[in-house]
Amino acid sequence: MTDTSPTADRMLAAYTTLRLGGPAGTVTTAVDTGEAIAAVRRATAGGRPLLVLAGGSNVVIGDAGFAGEVLVLRNRGVEVIAESAGEVVVRVASGEPWDTFVAYAVTRGWSGVECLSGIPGAAGSTPIQNVGAYGQEVAHTIAAVHAYDRIDDVQREMTPAECRFGYRSSVFKHNDRYLVTAVDFRLTREDLSSPIRYAELARQLGVEAGDRVPLELARETVLKLRAGKGMVLDPEDRDTWSVGSFFTNPVVSAAFFAELTAARGELPHWPGADGTVKIPAAWLIEHAGFPKGFAGAGVAISGKHTLALTNRGTGTTAALLELARTIRDGVRDRFGVELHPEPVLINCAL
């Protein structure tokens, strides 16, 4: 269904968790995969720019909006496509709300995504940035991603290797060639969580790293932790009017990290791939002089979590990005570390 009503009815703020974003040229809502692909084909054939949205939880849209066509995915469905005594492969439509699927998996005794509870957005968005939290990433359980290829005009079933998953990245991010239509997850049939990898979650659960806990307990604990950080959507709580973590945790070389600690003293970190070191962006931000609640014009760092930049109800995208620049530049000046945004920026730049 295409909406060509007056501009006020096409404000993209209504489709994002930040509640920011100017008008769209047109808005098409697709409730099944066929409608979504047809909309993409029309835009491609007409040479018109296309923006695809689902949950709107990882996107920052400029105040000028998006002059082209906006496709909003509302296709739903969860289907078991293969199962055995020990595992299940389940196909989830791209427009299915992610946490609805996680809750369903937990109630069915499917282990593997329980620590990703409470993450806003839709299932089809999760492979795009390889969503992760509390020691789990969707790349750990994705068996295949189904996508429409705009260039070759075919539907593809892409293997995890073809998806090229990395830290908060994949072949789909910053790439409009593919429209994700469904995701297959391979989950374990058992009532216990995957081994708890994240130290904060282990402490909250009162277990050791590597231990396992009942699925429902893992989910409940993750939801409590996320809510305490303003990371569970609540329309009454402006601390949740965000894209979640605005910056990714920077990954630096071991040599740079050694120089940094020699100059600044010890700081929290985790081992990364290939000898690299990952530094928590929230720690860098706070120690660069930007505490929780640090405010700009109608925007602010969340009062609950330093990584979340929030719209306080009167903000603009321009103001949010100005706040992000101030933080980024302050961290660079203080530590020599460059912060990079996690969300996709549409018609705006940092």
mmCIF file of C-alpha atoms in Angstrom:
data_model
loop_
_atom_site.group_PDB
_atom_site.id
_atom_site.type_symbol
_atom_site.label_atom_id
_atom_site.label_comp_id
_atom_site.label_asym_id
_atom_site.label_seq_id
_atom_site.Cartn_x
_atom_site.Cartn_y
_atom_site.Cartn_z
ATOM 1 C CA MET A 1 0.000 0.000 0.000
ATOM 2 C CA THR A 2 1.487 3.343 -1.084
ATOM 3 C CA ASP A 3 0.834 6.523 0.899
ATOM 4 C CA THR A 4 0.905 9.769 -1.082
ATOM 5 C CA SER A 5 -1.000 11.769 1.533
ATOM 6 C CA PRO A 6 0.139 15.197 2.722
ATOM 7 C CA THR A 7 3.726 15.531 3.961
ATOM 8 C CA ALA A 8 2.707 15.607 7.637
ATOM 9 C CA ASP A 9 1.447 12.039 7.293
ATOM 10 C CA ARG A 10 4.744 10.879 5.807
ATOM 11 C CA MET A 11 7.136 12.134 8.461
ATOM 12 C CA LEU A 12 9.752 9.449 8.954
ATOM 13 C CA ALA A 13 10.030 10.259 12.643
ATOM 14 C CA ALA A 14 6.954 8.068 13.032
ATOM 15 C CA TYR A 15 8.959 5.052 11.821
ATOM 16 C CA THR A 16 12.105 5.413 13.954
ATOM 17 C CA THR A 17 12.838 4.747 17.611
ATOM 18 C CA LEU A 18 14.592 8.134 17.788
ATOM 19 C CA ARG A 19 11.362 9.789 16.662
ATOM 20 C CA LEU A 20 13.426 11.955 14.336
ATOM 21 C CA GLY A 21 13.408 12.295 10.555
ATOM 22 C CA GLY A 22 11.767 14.506 7.960
ATOM 23 C CA PRO A 23 9.258 13.614 5.246
ATOM 24 C CA ALA A 24 9.373 10.808 2.707
ATOM 25 C CA GLY A 25 8.480 11.209 -0.939
ATOM 26 C CA THR A 26 6.171 8.198 -0.731
ATOM 27 C CA VAL A 27 5.664 5.434 1.823
ATOM 28 C CA THR A 28 4.785 1.868 0.821
ATOM 29 C CA THR A 29 3.887 -0.644 3.523
ATOM 30 C CA ALA A 30 4.424 -4.286 2.535
ATOM 31 C CA VAL A 31 2.688 -6.999 4.540
ATOM 32 C CA ASP A 32 4.144 -9.882 2.568
ATOM 33 C CA THR A 33 7.397 -10.634 0.787
ATOM 34 C CA GLY A 34 5.887 -10.441 -2.684
ATOM 35 C CA GLU A 35 4.675 -6.891 -2.081
ATOM 36 C CA ALA A 36 8.089 -5.878 -0.788
ATOM 37 C CA ILE A 37 9.942 -7.261 -3.799
ATOM 38 C CA ALA A 38 7.438 -5.678 -6.189
ATOM 39 C CA ALA A 39 8.010 -2.286 -4.545
ATOM 40 C CA VAL A 40 11.771 -2.650 -4.887
ATOM 41 C CA ARG A 41 11.435 -3.664 -8.528
ATOM 42 C CA ARG A 42 9.284 -0.625 -9.282
ATOM 43 C CA ALA A 43 11.771 1.728 -7.677
ATOM 44 C CA THR A 44 14.692 0.084 -9.467
ATOM 45 C CA ALA A 45 12.959 0.166 -12.839
ATOM 46 C CA GLY A 46 12.098 3.831 -12.369
ATOM 47 C CA GLY A 47 15.570 4.771 -11.174
ATOM 48 C CA ARG A 48 14.114 6.163 -7.964
ATOM 49 C CA PRO A 49 15.999 6.146 -4.644
ATOM 50 C CA LEU A 50 14.624 3.651 -2.128
ATOM 51 C CA LEU A 51 14.915 3.440 1.643
ATOM 52 C CA VAL A 52 13.835 0.257 3.445
ATOM 53 C CA LEU A 53 12.658 0.455 7.062
ATOM 54 C CA ALA A 54 11.284 -2.111 9.476
ATOM 55 C CA GLY A 55 11.690 -1.422 13.189
ATOM 56 C CA GLY A 56 13.592 1.823 12.599
ATOM 57 C CA SER A 57 15.825 1.123 15.583
ATOM 58 C CA ASN A 58 19.225 1.475 13.940
ATOM 59 C CA VAL A 59 18.772 4.408 11.600
ATOM 60 C CA VAL A 60 19.242 8.171 11.858
ATOM 61 C CA ILE A 61 17.311 10.104 9.210
ATOM 62 C CA GLY A 62 18.048 13.735 8.371
ATOM 63 C CA ASP A 63 15.626 16.527 9.150
ATOM 64 C CA ALA A 64 15.077 16.981 5.401
ATOM 65 C CA GLY A 65 13.788 13.413 5.263
ATOM 66 C CA PHE A 66 14.159 11.177 2.227
ATOM 67 C CA ALA A 67 12.822 12.456 -1.069
ATOM 68 C CA GLY A 68 12.537 9.033 -2.666
ATOM 69 C CA GLU A 69 10.405 5.994 -1.911
ATOM 70 C CA VAL A 70 10.306 4.459 1.547
ATOM 71 C CA LEU A 71 9.404 0.783 1.906
ATOM 72 C CA VAL A 72 8.192 -0.255 5.360
ATOM 73 C CA LEU A 73 8.383 -4.005 5.969
ATOM 74 C CA ARG A 74 5.504 -5.469 7.939
ATOM 75 C CA ASN A 75 5.699 -9.082 6.731
ATOM 76 C CA ARG A 76 5.377 -11.442 9.673
ATOM 77 C CA GLY A 77 5.812 -15.123 10.409
ATOM 78 C CA VAL A 78 7.895 -17.786 12.145
ATOM 79 C CA GLU A 79 8.109 -21.215 10.510
ATOM 80 C CA VAL A 80 9.998 -24.373 11.482
ATOM 81 C CA ILE A 81 11.652 -25.651 8.310
ATOM 82 C CA ALA A 82 13.813 -28.447 9.753
ATOM 83 C CA GLU A 83 14.120 -30.181 13.087
ATOM 84 C CA SER A 84 15.762 -33.077 14.833
ATOM 85 C CA ALA A 85 16.050 -34.306 18.393
ATOM 86 C CA GLY A 86 18.765 -31.786 19.159
ATOM 87 C CA GLU A 87 18.084 -28.718 17.041
ATOM 88 C CA VAL A 88 15.590 -26.747 15.026
ATOM 89 C CA VAL A 89 15.944 -24.476 12.011
ATOM 90 C CA VAL A 90 13.339 -21.726 12.002
ATOM 91 C CA ARG A 91 12.618 -19.190 9.246
ATOM 92 C CA VAL A 92 11.644 -15.743 10.474
ATOM 93 C CA ALA A 93 10.093 -13.121 8.170
ATOM 94 C CA SER A 94 12.070 -9.895 7.920
ATOM 95 C CA GLY A 95 9.289 -7.746 9.378
ATOM 96 C CA GLU A 96 8.749 -9.941 12.458
ATOM 97 C CA PRO A 97 9.516 -7.933 15.621
ATOM 98 C CA TRP A 98 12.790 -9.310 16.911
ATOM 99 C CA ASP A 99 11.917 -9.560 20.589
ATOM 100 C CA THR A 100 8.610 -11.255 19.766
ATOM 101 C CA PHE A 101 10.617 -13.978 18.054
ATOM 102 C CA VAL A 102 13.106 -14.250 20.943
ATOM 103 C CA ALA A 103 10.256 -14.613 23.454
ATOM 104 C CA TYR A 104 8.684 -17.300 21.262
ATOM 105 C CA ALA A 105 11.986 -19.184 20.992
ATOM 106 C CA VAL A 106 12.437 -19.148 24.763
ATOM 107 C CA THR A 107 8.925 -20.468 25.409
ATOM 108 C CA ARG A 108 9.511 -23.271 22.890
ATOM 109 C CA GLY A 109 12.796 -24.312 24.498
ATOM 110 C CA TRP A 110 15.014 -23.144 21.631
ATOM 111 C CA SER A 111 18.409 -21.968 22.856
ATOM 112 C CA GLY A 112 20.745 -19.534 21.123
ATOM 113 C CA VAL A 113 19.125 -16.082 21.036
ATOM 114 C CA GLU A 114 17.963 -15.631 24.650
ATOM 115 C CA CYS A 115 20.717 -13.113 25.483
ATOM 116 C CA LEU A 116 19.486 -10.942 22.600
ATOM 117 C CA SER A 117 16.200 -10.296 24.429
ATOM 118 C CA GLY A 118 14.808 -6.785 24.448
ATOM 119 C CA ILE A 119 16.643 -5.547 21.364
ATOM 120 C CA PRO A 120 14.258 -3.359 19.355
ATOM 121 C CA GLY A 121 13.739 -3.673 15.635
ATOM 122 C CA ALA A 122 12.787 -6.415 13.212
ATOM 123 C CA ALA A 123 14.301 -9.819 12.528
ATOM 124 C CA GLY A 124 15.394 -8.890 9.014
ATOM 125 C CA SER A 125 17.527 -6.070 10.354
ATOM 126 C CA THR A 126 19.555 -8.281 12.673
ATOM 127 C CA PRO A 127 21.946 -9.748 10.073
ATOM 128 C CA ILE A 128 22.574 -6.330 8.547
ATOM 129 C CA GLN A 129 24.686 -5.154 11.469
ATOM 130 C CA ASN A 130 25.204 -8.600 13.009
ATOM 131 C CA VAL A 131 23.242 -7.624 16.105
ATOM 132 C CA GLY A 132 24.882 -8.668 19.337
ATOM 133 C CA ALA A 133 24.612 -8.212 23.089
ATOM 134 C CA TYR A 134 25.631 -9.952 26.309
ATOM 135 C CA GLY A 135 27.955 -12.389 24.572
ATOM 136 C CA GLN A 136 25.695 -13.469 21.708
ATOM 137 C CA GLU A 137 25.574 -12.358 18.081
ATOM 138 C CA VAL A 138 23.026 -13.402 15.487
ATOM 139 C CA ALA A 139 25.931 -14.680 13.389
ATOM 140 C CA HIS A 140 26.327 -17.464 15.984
ATOM 141 C CA THR A 141 22.974 -18.985 14.982
ATOM 142 C CA ILE A 142 22.146 -17.752 11.460
ATOM 143 C CA ALA A 143 21.956 -20.666 9.039
ATOM 144 C CA ALA A 144 20.988 -18.596 5.985
ATOM 145 C CA VAL A 145 19.723 -15.180 4.952
ATOM 146 C CA HIS A 146 17.092 -14.920 2.214
ATOM 147 C CA ALA A 147 17.442 -11.763 0.167
ATOM 148 C CA TYR A 148 16.233 -10.231 -3.059
ATOM 149 C CA ASP A 149 19.174 -9.179 -5.257
ATOM 150 C CA ARG A 150 18.279 -5.910 -6.986
ATOM 151 C CA ILE A 151 21.117 -6.145 -9.502
ATOM 152 C CA ASP A 152 20.452 -9.682 -10.751
ATOM 153 C CA ASP A 153 16.675 -9.533 -10.061
ATOM 154 C CA VAL A 154 16.685 -12.883 -8.255
ATOM 155 C CA GLN A 155 15.983 -14.145 -4.762
ATOM 156 C CA ARG A 156 19.026 -15.642 -3.062
ATOM 157 C CA GLU A 157 19.634 -17.920 -0.114
ATOM 158 C CA MET A 158 22.938 -16.666 1.281
ATOM 159 C CA THR A 159 25.224 -18.692 3.518
ATOM 160 C CA PRO A 160 26.852 -17.173 6.607
ATOM 161 C CA ALA A 161 30.144 -17.013 4.674
ATOM 162 C CA GLU A 162 28.452 -15.050 1.879
ATOM 163 C CA CYS A 163 27.011 -12.669 4.488
ATOM 164 C CA ARG A 164 30.575 -11.787 5.587
ATOM 165 C CA PHE A 165 29.651 -11.175 9.199
ATOM 166 C CA GLY A 166 31.990 -9.072 11.305
ATOM 167 C CA TYR A 167 31.745 -6.916 14.395
ATOM 168 C CA ARG A 168 28.465 -5.014 13.838
ATOM 169 C CA SER A 169 28.835 -5.464 10.102
ATOM 170 C CA SER A 170 27.925 -7.663 7.147
ATOM 171 C CA VAL A 171 27.704 -7.575 3.370
ATOM 172 C CA PHE A 172 24.257 -5.970 3.780
ATOM 173 C CA LYS A 173 25.340 -2.891 5.737
ATOM 174 C CA HIS A 174 25.746 0.299 3.683
ATOM 175 C CA ASN A 175 24.766 -1.744 0.641
ATOM 176 C CA ASP A 176 21.367 -1.371 -1.030
ATOM 177 C CA ARG A 177 21.864 -4.292 -3.406
ATOM 178 C CA TYR A 178 19.970 -6.707 -1.147
ATOM 179 C CA LEU A 179 16.537 -6.673 0.444
ATOM 180 C CA VAL A 180 16.504 -9.142 3.333
ATOM 181 C CA THR A 181 13.192 -11.028 3.199
ATOM 182 C CA ALA A 182 13.708 -13.753 5.835
ATOM 183 C CA VAL A 183 16.369 -15.214 8.114
ATOM 184 C CA ASP A 184 16.938 -18.869 9.048
ATOM 185 C CA PHE A 185 18.194 -19.521 12.583
ATOM 186 C CA ARG A 186 19.658 -22.832 13.759
ATOM 187 C CA LEU A 187 18.797 -23.181 17.453
ATOM 188 C CA THR A 188 19.451 -25.897 20.006
ATOM 189 C CA ARG A 189 16.554 -27.795 21.554
ATOM 190 C CA GLU A 190 17.141 -27.483 25.285
ATOM 191 C CA ASP A 191 15.904 -25.537 28.279
ATOM 192 C CA LEU A 192 19.312 -24.109 29.150
ATOM 193 C CA SER A 193 20.952 -21.033 27.720
ATOM 194 C CA SER A 194 24.091 -21.009 25.655
ATOM 195 C CA PRO A 195 27.192 -20.704 27.866
ATOM 196 C CA ILE A 196 27.140 -17.291 29.537
ATOM 197 C CA ARG A 197 30.033 -15.340 28.026
ATOM 198 C CA TYR A 198 29.434 -11.801 29.249
ATOM 199 C CA ALA A 199 30.898 -10.950 32.660
ATOM 200 C CA GLU A 200 28.176 -8.461 33.670
ATOM 201 C CA LEU A 201 25.434 -10.961 32.873
ATOM 202 C CA ALA A 202 27.266 -13.739 34.739
ATOM 203 C CA ARG A 203 27.563 -11.513 37.816
ATOM 204 C CA GLN A 204 23.883 -10.609 37.677
ATOM 205 C CA LEU A 205 22.972 -14.286 37.388
ATOM 206 C CA GLY A 206 25.384 -15.290 40.154
ATOM 207 C CA VAL A 207 27.191 -17.819 37.950
ATOM 208 C CA GLU A 208 30.638 -18.265 36.469
ATOM 209 C CA ALA A 209 31.494 -17.450 32.862
ATOM 210 C CA GLY A 210 30.745 -20.527 30.782
ATOM 211 C CA ASP A 211 27.906 -21.696 33.018
ATOM 212 C CA ARG A 212 24.398 -22.172 31.654
ATOM 213 C CA VAL A 213 21.096 -21.158 33.168
ATOM 214 C CA PRO A 214 17.419 -21.769 32.366
ATOM 215 C CA LEU A 215 16.355 -19.945 29.210
ATOM 216 C CA GLU A 216 13.638 -17.940 30.922
ATOM 217 C CA LEU A 217 16.038 -16.802 33.656
ATOM 218 C CA ALA A 218 18.552 -15.655 31.065
ATOM 219 C CA ARG A 219 15.873 -13.711 29.203
ATOM 220 C CA GLU A 220 14.442 -12.099 32.353
ATOM 221 C CA THR A 221 17.883 -11.063 33.553
ATOM 222 C CA VAL A 222 18.892 -9.582 30.205
ATOM 223 C CA LEU A 223 15.633 -7.629 30.039
ATOM 224 C CA LYS A 224 16.261 -6.211 33.529
ATOM 225 C CA LEU A 225 19.812 -5.208 32.618
ATOM 226 C CA ARG A 226 18.697 -3.578 29.377
ATOM 227 C CA ALA A 227 15.786 -1.761 31.048
ATOM 228 C CA GLY A 228 18.160 -0.373 33.649
ATOM 229 C CA LYS A 229 20.191 1.129 30.813
ATOM 230 C CA GLY A 230 17.176 2.523 28.943
ATOM 231 C CA MET A 231 17.641 -0.086 26.213
ATOM 232 C CA VAL A 232 14.106 -1.482 26.253
ATOM 233 C CA LEU A 233 11.629 0.696 24.373
ATOM 234 C CA ASP A 234 9.201 2.633 26.549
ATOM 235 C CA PRO A 235 7.195 5.477 24.984
ATOM 236 C CA GLU A 236 7.006 7.228 28.349
ATOM 237 C CA ASP A 237 10.766 7.126 28.966
ATOM 238 C CA ARG A 238 12.769 9.582 26.842
ATOM 239 C CA ASP A 239 15.938 7.693 27.732
ATOM 240 C CA THR A 240 14.697 5.000 25.324
ATOM 241 C CA TRP A 241 14.155 7.430 22.434
ATOM 242 C CA SER A 242 17.430 6.396 20.853
ATOM 243 C CA VAL A 243 19.071 3.966 18.461
ATOM 244 C CA GLY A 244 20.580 2.065 21.371
ATOM 245 C CA SER A 245 24.359 2.283 21.304
ATOM 246 C CA PHE A 246 25.248 5.195 19.041
ATOM 247 C CA PHE A 247 28.953 4.338 18.775
ATOM 248 C CA THR A 248 30.618 0.968 18.299
ATOM 249 C CA ASN A 249 33.339 -0.119 20.690
ATOM 250 C CA PRO A 250 36.620 0.861 18.994
ATOM 251 C CA VAL A 251 39.026 -1.895 18.027
ATOM 252 C CA VAL A 252 42.708 -0.930 18.097
ATOM 253 C CA SER A 253 46.015 -2.653 17.532
ATOM 254 C CA ALA A 254 47.905 -4.153 20.443
ATOM 255 C CA ALA A 255 50.750 -1.709 19.823
ATOM 256 C CA PHE A 256 48.441 1.315 19.984
ATOM 257 C CA PHE A 257 46.793 -0.024 23.117
ATOM 258 C CA ALA A 258 50.183 -0.426 24.783
ATOM 259 C CA GLU A 259 51.019 3.190 23.950
ATOM 260 C CA LEU A 260 47.631 4.337 25.228
ATOM 261 C CA THR A 261 47.967 2.562 28.571
ATOM 262 C CA ALA A 262 51.528 3.828 28.961
ATOM 263 C CA ALA A 263 50.251 7.372 28.554
ATOM 264 C CA ARG A 264 46.859 7.113 30.306
ATOM 265 C CA GLY A 265 47.140 4.180 32.680
ATOM 266 C CA GLU A 266 45.071 1.015 32.713
ATOM 267 C CA LEU A 267 41.638 1.070 31.124
ATOM 268 C CA PRO A 268 38.999 -1.612 30.563
ATOM 269 C CA HIS A 269 39.361 -3.706 27.430
ATOM 270 C CA TRP A 270 38.657 -7.076 25.846
ATOM 271 C CA PRO A 271 40.746 -9.151 23.456
ATOM 272 C CA GLY A 272 39.699 -8.771 19.839
ATOM 273 C CA ALA A 273 40.420 -10.811 16.731
ATOM 274 C CA ASP A 274 43.954 -11.243 15.416
ATOM 275 C CA GLY A 275 45.613 -9.733 18.473
ATOM 276 C CA THR A 276 43.573 -6.535 18.439
ATOM 277 C CA VAL A 277 42.052 -4.927 21.518
ATOM 278 C CA LYS A 278 38.469 -3.719 21.951
ATOM 279 C CA ILE A 279 37.899 -0.732 24.246
ATOM 280 C CA PRO A 280 34.439 0.089 25.668
ATOM 281 C CA ALA A 281 33.223 3.279 23.999
ATOM 282 C CA ALA A 282 31.063 4.134 27.017
ATOM 283 C CA TRP A 283 34.166 4.285 29.262
ATOM 284 C CA LEU A 284 36.013 6.483 26.774
ATOM 285 C CA ILE A 285 33.064 8.858 26.479
ATOM 286 C CA GLU A 286 32.584 9.242 30.213
ATOM 287 C CA HIS A 287 36.292 9.707 30.898
ATOM 288 C CA ALA A 288 36.541 12.277 28.112
ATOM 289 C CA GLY A 289 34.159 14.469 30.107
ATOM 290 C CA PHE A 290 30.728 13.460 28.810
ATOM 291 C CA PRO A 291 28.662 11.975 31.654
ATOM 292 C CA LYS A 292 25.180 10.530 31.538
ATOM 293 C CA GLY A 293 22.676 13.313 30.950
ATOM 294 C CA PHE A 294 25.155 15.544 29.074
ATOM 295 C CA ALA A 295 22.807 17.652 26.968
ATOM 296 C CA GLY A 296 22.578 19.441 23.669
ATOM 297 C CA ALA A 297 19.622 21.283 22.119
ATOM 298 C CA GLY A 298 16.657 19.016 22.833
ATOM 299 C CA VAL A 299 18.945 15.975 22.846
ATOM 300 C CA ALA A 300 21.174 14.380 25.461
ATOM 301 C CA ILE A 301 23.226 11.391 26.462
ATOM 302 C CA SER A 302 20.825 9.023 28.200
ATOM 303 C CA GLY A 303 20.572 9.344 31.944
ATOM 304 C CA LYS A 304 20.942 5.560 32.112
ATOM 305 C CA HIS A 305 23.623 4.664 29.565
ATOM 306 C CA THR A 306 26.515 6.694 28.200
ATOM 307 C CA LEU A 307 26.376 5.105 24.737
ATOM 308 C CA ALA A 308 22.784 6.111 24.013
ATOM 309 C CA LEU A 309 22.152 9.534 22.480
ATOM 310 C CA THR A 310 18.511 10.445 22.985
ATOM 311 C CA ASN A 311 15.833 12.761 21.666
ATOM 312 C CA ARG A 312 14.269 14.454 24.664
ATOM 313 C CA GLY A 313 11.110 15.243 22.686
ATOM 314 C CA THR A 314 12.132 18.580 21.147
ATOM 315 C CA GLY A 315 15.308 17.483 19.415
ATOM 316 C CA THR A 316 16.293 17.437 15.768
ATOM 317 C CA THR A 317 18.604 15.182 13.826
ATOM 318 C CA ALA A 318 20.977 18.113 13.342
ATOM 319 C CA ALA A 319 21.172 18.623 17.100
ATOM 320 C CA LEU A 320 21.701 14.919 17.723
ATOM 321 C CA LEU A 321 24.567 14.771 15.243
ATOM 322 C CA GLU A 322 26.124 17.922 16.703
ATOM 323 C CA LEU A 323 26.114 16.223 20.094
ATOM 324 C CA ALA A 324 27.654 13.110 18.521
ATOM 325 C CA ARG A 325 30.404 15.205 16.898
ATOM 326 C CA THR A 326 31.178 16.904 20.203
ATOM 327 C CA ILE A 327 31.550 13.509 21.878
ATOM 328 C CA ARG A 328 33.545 11.987 19.029
ATOM 329 C CA ASP A 329 35.962 14.917 18.888
ATOM 330 C CA GLY A 330 36.327 14.994 22.665
ATOM 331 C CA VAL A 331 37.252 11.313 22.807
ATOM 332 C CA ARG A 332 39.731 11.748 19.947
ATOM 333 C CA ASP A 333 41.372 14.730 21.665
ATOM 334 C CA ARG A 334 41.587 12.940 24.994
ATOM 335 C CA PHE A 335 42.588 9.422 23.933
ATOM 336 C CA GLY A 336 43.514 9.549 20.247
ATOM 337 C CA VAL A 337 40.760 7.007 19.552
ATOM 338 C CA GLU A 338 38.226 7.542 16.770
ATOM 339 C CA LEU A 339 34.621 6.600 17.530
ATOM 340 C CA HIS A 340 32.407 5.425 14.674
ATOM 341 C CA PRO A 341 28.598 5.463 14.573
ATOM 342 C CA GLU A 342 26.747 2.174 14.786
ATOM 343 C CA PRO A 343 23.444 3.238 13.140
ATOM 344 C CA VAL A 344 22.976 3.866 9.438
ATOM 345 C CA LEU A 345 22.863 7.599 8.632
ATOM 346 C CA ILE A 346 20.330 8.583 5.955
ATOM 347 C CA ASN A 347 20.540 12.003 4.300
ATOM 348 C CA CYS A 348 22.801 13.217 7.093
ATOM 349 C CA ALA A 349 26.428 12.817 8.125
ATOM 350 C CA LEU A 350 28.515 12.823 11.262
#
